[in-house]
Coordinates of C-alpha atoms and ligand atoms in Angstrom, one line a residue:
M21 CA -15.0 -8.7 -24.8
F22 CA -15.8 -5.6 -26.9
V23 CA -16.6 -2.2 -25.5
L24 CA -17.6 0.9 -27.6
I25 CA -17.4 4.3 -25.9
K26 CA -19.5 6.7 -27.9
N27 CA -19.0 10.5 -28.4
V28 CA -16.4 11.1 -25.7
D29 CA -14.1 14.0 -25.2
I30 CA -10.6 12.4 -25.4
Y31 CA -7.5 13.6 -23.6
Q32 CA -4.6 11.4 -24.9
P33 CA -3.5 13.3 -22.5
E34 CA -3.4 15.9 -25.3
P35 CA -7.0 16.8 -26.2
I36 CA -8.1 15.4 -29.5
G37 CA -11.8 16.2 -29.4
K38 CA -14.9 14.1 -29.4
K39 CA -14.7 10.6 -30.9
D40 CA -15.7 7.0 -30.4
V41 CA -13.3 4.5 -28.9
F42 CA -13.6 0.8 -29.7
I43 CA -11.9 -1.6 -27.4
A44 CA -11.4 -5.2 -28.6
G45 CA -10.1 -7.6 -26.0
K46 CA -7.2 -5.9 -24.2
T47 CA -6.5 -3.4 -26.9
I48 CA -7.7 0.1 -28.0
A49 CA -8.6 -1.0 -31.5
L50 CA -10.2 2.1 -33.1
I51 CA -10.4 5.8 -32.4
E52 CA -12.7 7.4 -35.0
E53 CA -15.4 10.1 -35.3
N54 CA -18.1 7.5 -35.7
V55 CA -17.1 3.9 -35.3
Q56 CA -19.2 1.5 -37.4
L57 CA -19.1 -2.2 -36.5
G58 CA -20.4 -5.2 -38.4
S59 CA -23.5 -6.9 -37.0
S60 CA -21.5 -9.9 -35.8
I61 CA -19.8 -7.7 -33.2
Q62 CA -22.1 -6.8 -30.2
P63 CA -20.0 -4.5 -27.9
E64 CA -21.1 -3.2 -24.6
I65 CA -21.9 0.4 -25.3
I66 CA -20.9 3.2 -22.9
D67 CA -22.4 6.7 -23.6
G68 CA -19.5 9.2 -23.3
T69 CA -21.6 12.3 -23.7
D70 CA -20.5 15.0 -21.2
K71 CA -17.6 12.8 -20.1
K72 CA -13.9 12.8 -20.6
L73 CA -11.8 9.8 -21.5
V74 CA -8.2 9.8 -20.2
P75 CA -5.5 7.1 -19.9
G76 CA -5.6 4.8 -16.9
F77 CA -3.3 6.2 -14.2
I78 CA 0.1 4.8 -13.5
D79 CA 1.3 4.8 -9.9
S80 CA 5.0 4.3 -9.9
H81 CA 5.6 3.8 -6.2
V82 CA 3.3 1.6 -4.2
H83 CA 4.0 -0.7 -1.2
I84 CA 1.8 -3.4 -2.6
L85 CA 2.9 -5.9 0.1
G86 CA 2.3 -3.3 2.8
G87 CA 5.0 -1.1 4.3
G88 CA 6.0 0.5 7.5
G89 CA 6.8 -1.4 10.6
E90 CA 8.9 1.5 11.8
G91 CA 6.9 1.6 15.1
S92 CA 7.6 -2.1 15.7
Y93 CA 5.9 -5.2 14.2
K94 CA 2.3 -4.2 14.9
T95 CA 2.8 -1.1 12.7
R96 CA 3.5 -3.2 9.5
T97 CA 0.7 -2.1 7.1
P98 CA -1.5 -4.7 5.3
E99 CA -1.2 -5.7 1.6
I100 CA -3.1 -3.7 -0.9
M101 CA -6.4 -4.9 -2.3
L102 CA -7.5 -4.6 -5.9
S103 CA -10.3 -2.1 -5.3
D104 CA -7.8 0.2 -3.4
I105 CA -6.1 0.5 -6.8
V106 CA -8.9 0.7 -9.4
S107 CA -11.2 2.9 -7.4
G108 CA -8.5 5.6 -7.7
G109 CA -8.5 5.2 -11.5
V110 CA -5.1 3.4 -11.4
T111 CA -4.6 0.6 -13.9
T112 CA -0.8 0.2 -13.6
V113 CA 1.1 0.0 -10.4
I114 CA 4.8 -0.4 -9.7
G115 CA 5.3 -2.3 -6.5
C116 CA 8.3 -1.8 -4.2
L117 CA 9.7 -2.7 -0.8
G118 CA 10.7 0.1 1.6
T119 CA 12.4 0.3 5.0
D120 CA 11.9 -3.4 5.7
G121 CA 13.7 -5.7 3.2
V122 CA 13.9 -8.5 5.7
T123 CA 10.4 -9.6 6.6
R124 CA 9.2 -8.4 3.2
T125 CA 11.0 -10.2 0.4
M126 CA 11.5 -10.0 -3.3
S127 CA 9.9 -13.4 -3.9
N128 CA 6.8 -12.3 -2.0
L129 CA 6.8 -9.1 -4.1
V130 CA 6.9 -11.0 -7.3
A131 CA 4.0 -13.2 -6.2
K132 CA 1.9 -10.2 -5.1
A133 CA 2.5 -8.5 -8.5
R134 CA 1.4 -11.7 -10.3
G135 CA -1.7 -11.9 -8.1
L136 CA -2.7 -8.3 -8.9
E137 CA -2.2 -9.0 -12.6
E138 CA -4.5 -12.1 -12.3
E139 CA -7.1 -9.9 -10.7
G140 CA -7.0 -7.4 -13.6
V141 CA -4.5 -4.6 -13.3
S142 CA -0.9 -4.3 -14.7
C143 CA 1.8 -4.6 -12.1
F144 CA 5.6 -4.3 -12.3
I145 CA 8.1 -4.1 -9.5
Y146 CA 11.5 -2.6 -8.5
T147 CA 14.2 -4.9 -7.1
G148 CA 15.6 -4.0 -3.7
S149 CA 14.5 -2.0 -0.7
Y150 CA 16.1 1.0 1.2
Q151 CA 19.2 -1.2 1.7
V152 CA 22.6 -1.3 0.0
P153 CA 23.8 -3.9 -0.9
V154 CA 20.5 -4.5 -2.6
R155 CA 18.7 -7.7 -1.6
T156 CA 17.8 -9.0 -5.0
L157 CA 15.8 -12.0 -6.2
T158 CA 18.7 -13.6 -8.1
E159 CA 22.4 -12.8 -7.8
S160 CA 22.4 -9.2 -8.7
V161 CA 20.5 -6.2 -9.9
L162 CA 21.8 -7.0 -13.4
D163 CA 20.5 -10.6 -13.3
D164 CA 17.1 -9.5 -11.9
L165 CA 16.5 -7.1 -14.7
I166 CA 17.6 -9.4 -17.4
L167 CA 15.9 -12.5 -16.1
I168 CA 12.7 -11.5 -14.3
D169 CA 10.0 -10.0 -16.5
K170 CA 8.3 -8.2 -13.7
I171 CA 11.4 -6.3 -12.6
I172 CA 11.8 -3.0 -14.5
G173 CA 14.1 -1.1 -12.2
V174 CA 15.6 -0.8 -8.8
G175 CA 14.3 0.9 -5.6
E176 CA 13.5 2.4 -3.4
I177 CA 17.2 2.9 -2.4
A178 CA 17.3 5.3 0.5
L179 CA 19.6 8.3 0.5
S180 CA 20.0 11.3 2.8
D181 CA 17.9 9.6 5.4
H182 CA 18.6 8.3 9.0
R183 CA 17.0 5.0 7.9
S184 CA 19.2 4.5 4.9
S185 CA 22.0 2.0 5.0
Q186 CA 24.4 4.9 4.6
P187 CA 25.8 3.5 1.4
T188 CA 29.0 4.7 -0.2
K189 CA 28.9 6.6 -3.4
A190 CA 30.8 3.8 -5.2
A191 CA 28.2 1.3 -4.1
V192 CA 25.3 3.4 -5.3
A193 CA 27.1 4.2 -8.6
N194 CA 27.5 0.5 -9.1
I195 CA 23.8 -0.2 -8.6
V196 CA 22.9 2.4 -11.1
A197 CA 25.4 1.1 -13.6
Q198 CA 23.9 -2.4 -13.3
A199 CA 20.4 -1.0 -13.6
R200 CA 21.4 0.8 -16.8
V201 CA 23.1 -2.2 -18.5
G202 CA 20.4 -4.6 -17.2
G203 CA 17.8 -2.3 -18.7
M204 CA 19.5 -2.0 -22.0
L205 CA 19.9 -5.8 -22.3
S206 CA 16.3 -6.5 -21.4
G207 CA 14.6 -3.5 -23.2
K208 CA 13.5 -2.1 -19.9
A209 CA 13.9 1.3 -18.3
G210 CA 16.4 0.2 -15.6
V211 CA 15.5 3.3 -13.6
V212 CA 16.7 3.6 -10.0
N213 CA 14.0 5.0 -7.8
I214 CA 15.8 6.9 -5.0
H215 CA 13.9 7.4 -1.7
M216 CA 15.0 10.9 -0.6
G217 CA 15.0 11.5 3.1
D218 CA 15.0 14.7 5.1
G219 CA 18.8 14.9 5.4
K220 CA 20.8 18.0 4.5
R221 CA 22.8 16.2 1.9
M222 CA 19.7 16.0 -0.3
L223 CA 20.8 15.1 -3.9
T224 CA 24.5 15.6 -3.3
M225 CA 25.4 11.9 -3.8
V226 CA 23.4 11.7 -7.0
E227 CA 25.0 14.9 -8.4
E228 CA 28.5 13.6 -7.6
I229 CA 27.8 10.3 -9.4
L230 CA 26.6 12.2 -12.4
N231 CA 29.7 14.4 -12.4
E232 CA 32.1 11.5 -11.9
T233 CA 30.6 8.9 -14.2
E234 CA 29.1 8.6 -17.7
I235 CA 25.7 7.6 -16.3
P236 CA 22.9 9.8 -17.7
I237 CA 20.8 11.8 -15.3
T238 CA 17.6 10.1 -16.5
Q239 CA 18.7 6.8 -14.9
F240 CA 17.7 8.2 -11.6
L241 CA 14.1 8.8 -10.5
P242 CA 14.3 10.5 -7.0
T243 CA 11.0 10.3 -5.1
H244 CA 9.5 12.2 -2.1
M245 CA 11.1 15.3 -3.7
A246 CA 8.6 17.6 -2.0
R247 CA 9.3 16.2 1.5
N248 CA 10.5 19.6 2.7
Q249 CA 11.0 23.0 1.2
S250 CA 14.7 22.9 0.6
L251 CA 14.5 19.5 -1.2
W252 CA 11.6 20.7 -3.3
K253 CA 13.6 23.8 -4.3
S254 CA 16.8 21.8 -5.1
G255 CA 14.6 19.8 -7.5
F256 CA 14.2 22.9 -9.7
D257 CA 17.9 23.0 -10.5
Y258 CA 18.0 19.3 -10.9
V259 CA 15.2 19.4 -13.4
K260 CA 17.0 22.2 -15.3
K261 CA 19.9 19.9 -15.7
G262 CA 17.6 17.3 -17.3
G263 CA 16.7 15.4 -14.2
L264 CA 13.4 13.7 -13.4
I265 CA 11.6 14.2 -10.1
D266 CA 8.7 12.4 -8.4
I267 CA 6.5 13.8 -5.7
T268 CA 4.5 11.8 -3.2
T269 CA 0.7 12.5 -3.0
S270 CA -0.2 10.6 0.2
S271 CA 2.3 12.0 2.7
T272 CA 2.3 15.0 4.9
R273 CA 5.3 17.4 4.5
D274 CA 7.3 19.9 6.3
F275 CA 7.1 23.3 4.8
G276 CA 7.4 25.2 8.0
D277 CA 4.0 26.6 9.2
R278 CA 2.4 26.1 5.9
E279 CA 0.2 23.1 4.9
V280 CA 1.1 22.4 1.3
T281 CA -0.7 19.9 -0.9
S282 CA 0.8 18.1 -3.9
A283 CA -1.7 19.8 -6.0
E284 CA -0.3 23.2 -5.1
L285 CA 3.2 22.1 -5.8
L286 CA 2.3 20.7 -9.2
A287 CA 0.8 24.1 -9.9
E288 CA 3.9 25.9 -8.7
Y289 CA 6.1 23.7 -10.9
Y290 CA 3.8 24.3 -13.9
K291 CA 3.6 28.1 -13.4
K292 CA 7.4 28.3 -13.2
G293 CA 7.5 27.0 -16.7
L294 CA 9.5 23.9 -15.8
P295 CA 9.2 21.0 -18.2
I296 CA 6.1 19.0 -17.2
E297 CA 7.5 16.0 -19.0
Q298 CA 10.2 15.7 -16.3
M299 CA 7.8 15.4 -13.4
T300 CA 5.8 12.4 -12.1
M301 CA 3.6 11.9 -9.1
S302 CA 3.2 8.6 -7.2
S303 CA 1.1 7.8 -4.1
D304 CA 3.5 5.8 -1.9
G305 CA 0.3 3.9 -1.4
Q306 CA 0.0 1.4 1.5
G307 CA 3.0 2.9 3.3
S308 CA 2.5 3.8 6.9
L309 CA 1.5 7.4 7.6
P310 CA 2.1 8.6 11.2
I311 CA -0.5 11.1 12.4
F312 CA 0.7 13.7 14.9
D313 CA -1.4 16.0 17.1
H314 CA -0.8 19.8 17.4
S315 CA 2.1 19.3 19.8
G316 CA 3.8 16.9 17.5
K317 CA 2.9 13.8 19.6
L318 CA 2.2 10.6 17.6
K319 CA -1.6 10.1 17.7
G320 CA -1.9 7.1 15.5
L321 CA -1.1 5.5 12.2
D322 CA -2.9 5.6 8.9
V323 CA -2.1 3.9 5.6
G324 CA -1.2 5.9 2.4
K325 CA -3.9 5.7 -0.3
V326 CA -3.4 5.1 -4.0
S327 CA -6.5 7.2 -4.5
S328 CA -4.5 10.3 -3.4
L329 CA -2.7 10.1 -6.8
Y330 CA -5.6 11.3 -8.9
E331 CA -7.2 13.4 -6.1
E332 CA -4.2 15.7 -6.1
V333 CA -4.0 16.0 -9.9
R334 CA -7.8 16.7 -10.0
S335 CA -7.3 19.4 -7.3
A336 CA -4.4 20.9 -9.3
I337 CA -6.7 21.2 -12.3
Q338 CA -9.8 22.4 -10.5
N339 CA -8.3 24.6 -7.7
F340 CA -5.0 25.8 -9.1
N341 CA -5.6 26.2 -12.8
V342 CA -3.3 23.5 -14.2
P343 CA -4.4 22.5 -17.7
I344 CA -6.0 19.1 -17.7
E345 CA -3.5 17.7 -20.1
S346 CA -0.5 18.9 -18.0
G347 CA -2.0 17.5 -14.9
L348 CA -2.7 14.2 -16.5
K349 CA 0.8 13.8 -17.9
V350 CA 2.4 13.4 -14.5
I351 CA 0.4 10.2 -13.8
T352 CA 0.0 8.8 -17.4
S353 CA 2.3 9.5 -20.3
N354 CA 5.3 10.7 -18.2
P355 CA 5.6 7.5 -16.0
A356 CA 4.9 5.4 -19.1
R357 CA 7.8 7.0 -21.0
I358 CA 10.2 7.1 -18.1
L359 CA 9.5 3.5 -17.2
K360 CA 9.4 2.3 -20.8
L361 CA 5.9 0.9 -20.5
T362 CA 5.4 1.3 -24.2
K363 CA 1.7 0.4 -24.5
K364 CA 0.6 2.4 -21.5
G365 CA -0.1 6.0 -20.6
L366 CA -1.6 7.2 -23.9
I367 CA -5.0 6.8 -25.5
K368 CA -3.8 5.5 -28.9
E369 CA -4.8 2.8 -31.3
G370 CA -2.8 -0.4 -30.5
N371 CA -2.2 0.6 -26.9
D372 CA -3.4 -1.4 -23.9
A373 CA -7.1 -0.7 -23.2
D374 CA -6.4 1.1 -19.9
V375 CA -8.8 4.0 -19.7
V376 CA -10.7 6.1 -17.2
L377 CA -14.0 8.0 -17.9
L378 CA -14.3 11.2 -15.9
D379 CA -17.7 12.8 -15.2
K380 CA -18.5 16.6 -15.5
D381 CA -16.8 17.3 -12.2
L382 CA -13.8 15.2 -13.2
N383 CA -14.7 12.4 -10.7
V384 CA -13.7 8.8 -11.7
D385 CA -16.8 7.3 -13.3
T386 CA -15.7 4.2 -15.1
V387 CA -12.3 2.4 -15.1
I388 CA -11.3 -0.1 -17.8
S389 CA -8.1 -2.1 -17.2
N390 CA -6.7 -4.3 -19.9
G391 CA -10.2 -4.2 -21.6
Q392 CA -12.1 -5.2 -18.5
I393 CA -14.6 -2.9 -16.8
M394 CA -13.4 -2.6 -13.2
I395 CA -15.5 0.4 -12.1
Q396 CA -18.7 1.5 -13.8
E397 CA -20.6 4.6 -12.9
G398 CA -18.7 4.8 -9.6
Q399 CA -19.5 1.2 -8.6
V400 CA -16.8 -1.5 -8.2
Q401 CA -17.5 -4.3 -10.7
V402 CA -14.5 -6.5 -10.1
K403 CA -13.3 -7.2 -6.5
G404 CA -10.1 -8.7 -5.3
T405 CA -10.0 -12.4 -4.4
F406 CA -10.5 -11.8 -0.6
E407 CA -12.6 -8.6 -0.8
T408 CA -16.2 -9.0 0.3
Ligands
ZN509 ZN1 10.2 6.0 0.5

C-alpha cells in the first residue's frame, strides 16, 4: 500500500516545515518538498493542508491483558481492544502485568502482544509483574530478554508500596543486572520499569543500588512518579543525576487539596528547565481506577484509558504553553530512544510508517500504523477482531 500525505506541517518532533511524506508499505520512504512519483505508483492521497504530522505515540506502560483485581475477582479489568489504542493516536504499546502475576501470566501476555501486532499496532512487553522473584517466561530475566523477541525489559516491579513483595535490595539489584546484560546481549534496552508506590521510602532503594553497584542510572525507568507531591519533587533531584522518570496520565493523584493534571506537571517540569529528554509519559491504560466520593468512600471502578496519554500532552501544549515539540517528545522520541525502538518515535526516512495527523485544534484526525490507515478523519477504519 502507498500513501502520499501532501503539504503537511511536520513535527519530527522537531518542526521541519511543510513537506510531502510518501509511505511505501510499512516504511516512511520519502520526505520532500514536492514528492513526484512515476505513473505506475497510485498512492492514496491525503491532503495535509492546515494539519500537522507527528510521530505515532508510544505508550510504555499498558495493562493490555487487563489489570486490577485488587477489590477481588470481579474487579479484574478486561483486555484492551485495538480501537482503544489507535483512537488515542497510539501506534506502539508496551504491555505489562501488574499486581496480579498469578491469574495473568507471561505466556498470556506474549499471546496478547502478538494478537495486537496481527491487528495492526506494534507491541512489546516487559517480563514480570509487581513480584520479586520475577515470574518469567523462561528460566530467568536474562533468558527472557535474550530468547524472546517481544520482551524488551522488566516490569513493573513494585517498590515503596504496600502491595509490593517487599524485595531485598540485593534481589532488585540482581534483576537490574540481569536486565542490563540481557539487553546488551540481545540489542534491547533492558530497562527496568519500577512501579513507585505511595510509601515514604520513595526512590531510596534505587539510589542505594546506584551508589553500591556499577549499574547506570538509565537502566531504571521509575513510573507513577507524580503519584504524590513528595515523590514528584524527589524526581527533580533524580533527573538532575541523569535519571529518567515516567508519569502516569490516567490516574488520580494525591497533591493535598489540589487537583493536578499530568498536563500541568509536564508544564512545571518544562518551565523548571529540567531536560525534557529524561521524561516520558505513559497511560497505565486498562488498569483499574477506583472512583471515590467527596468523603473518600469507594463509589465504583473505572478503567484507565490509553487515550489519556495524548489528551494530557495536548492540554500541556494548549493550556500550559508547552511547545509542541517538547510535549510530543515525552510520548514519541523519548520512549523510542529509552526503550531502543530504533525505527519508532521520529518522522524520518527509513523509519516505520507510524504517524498521526492532527487537525487545527490538535485533535487526532488520522492515524497510520505500520503503513496502514487505522483512523481517517476521526473515524475508525480497522477494528479489533472482536469489536463490533
Ligand atoms: Zn503500577
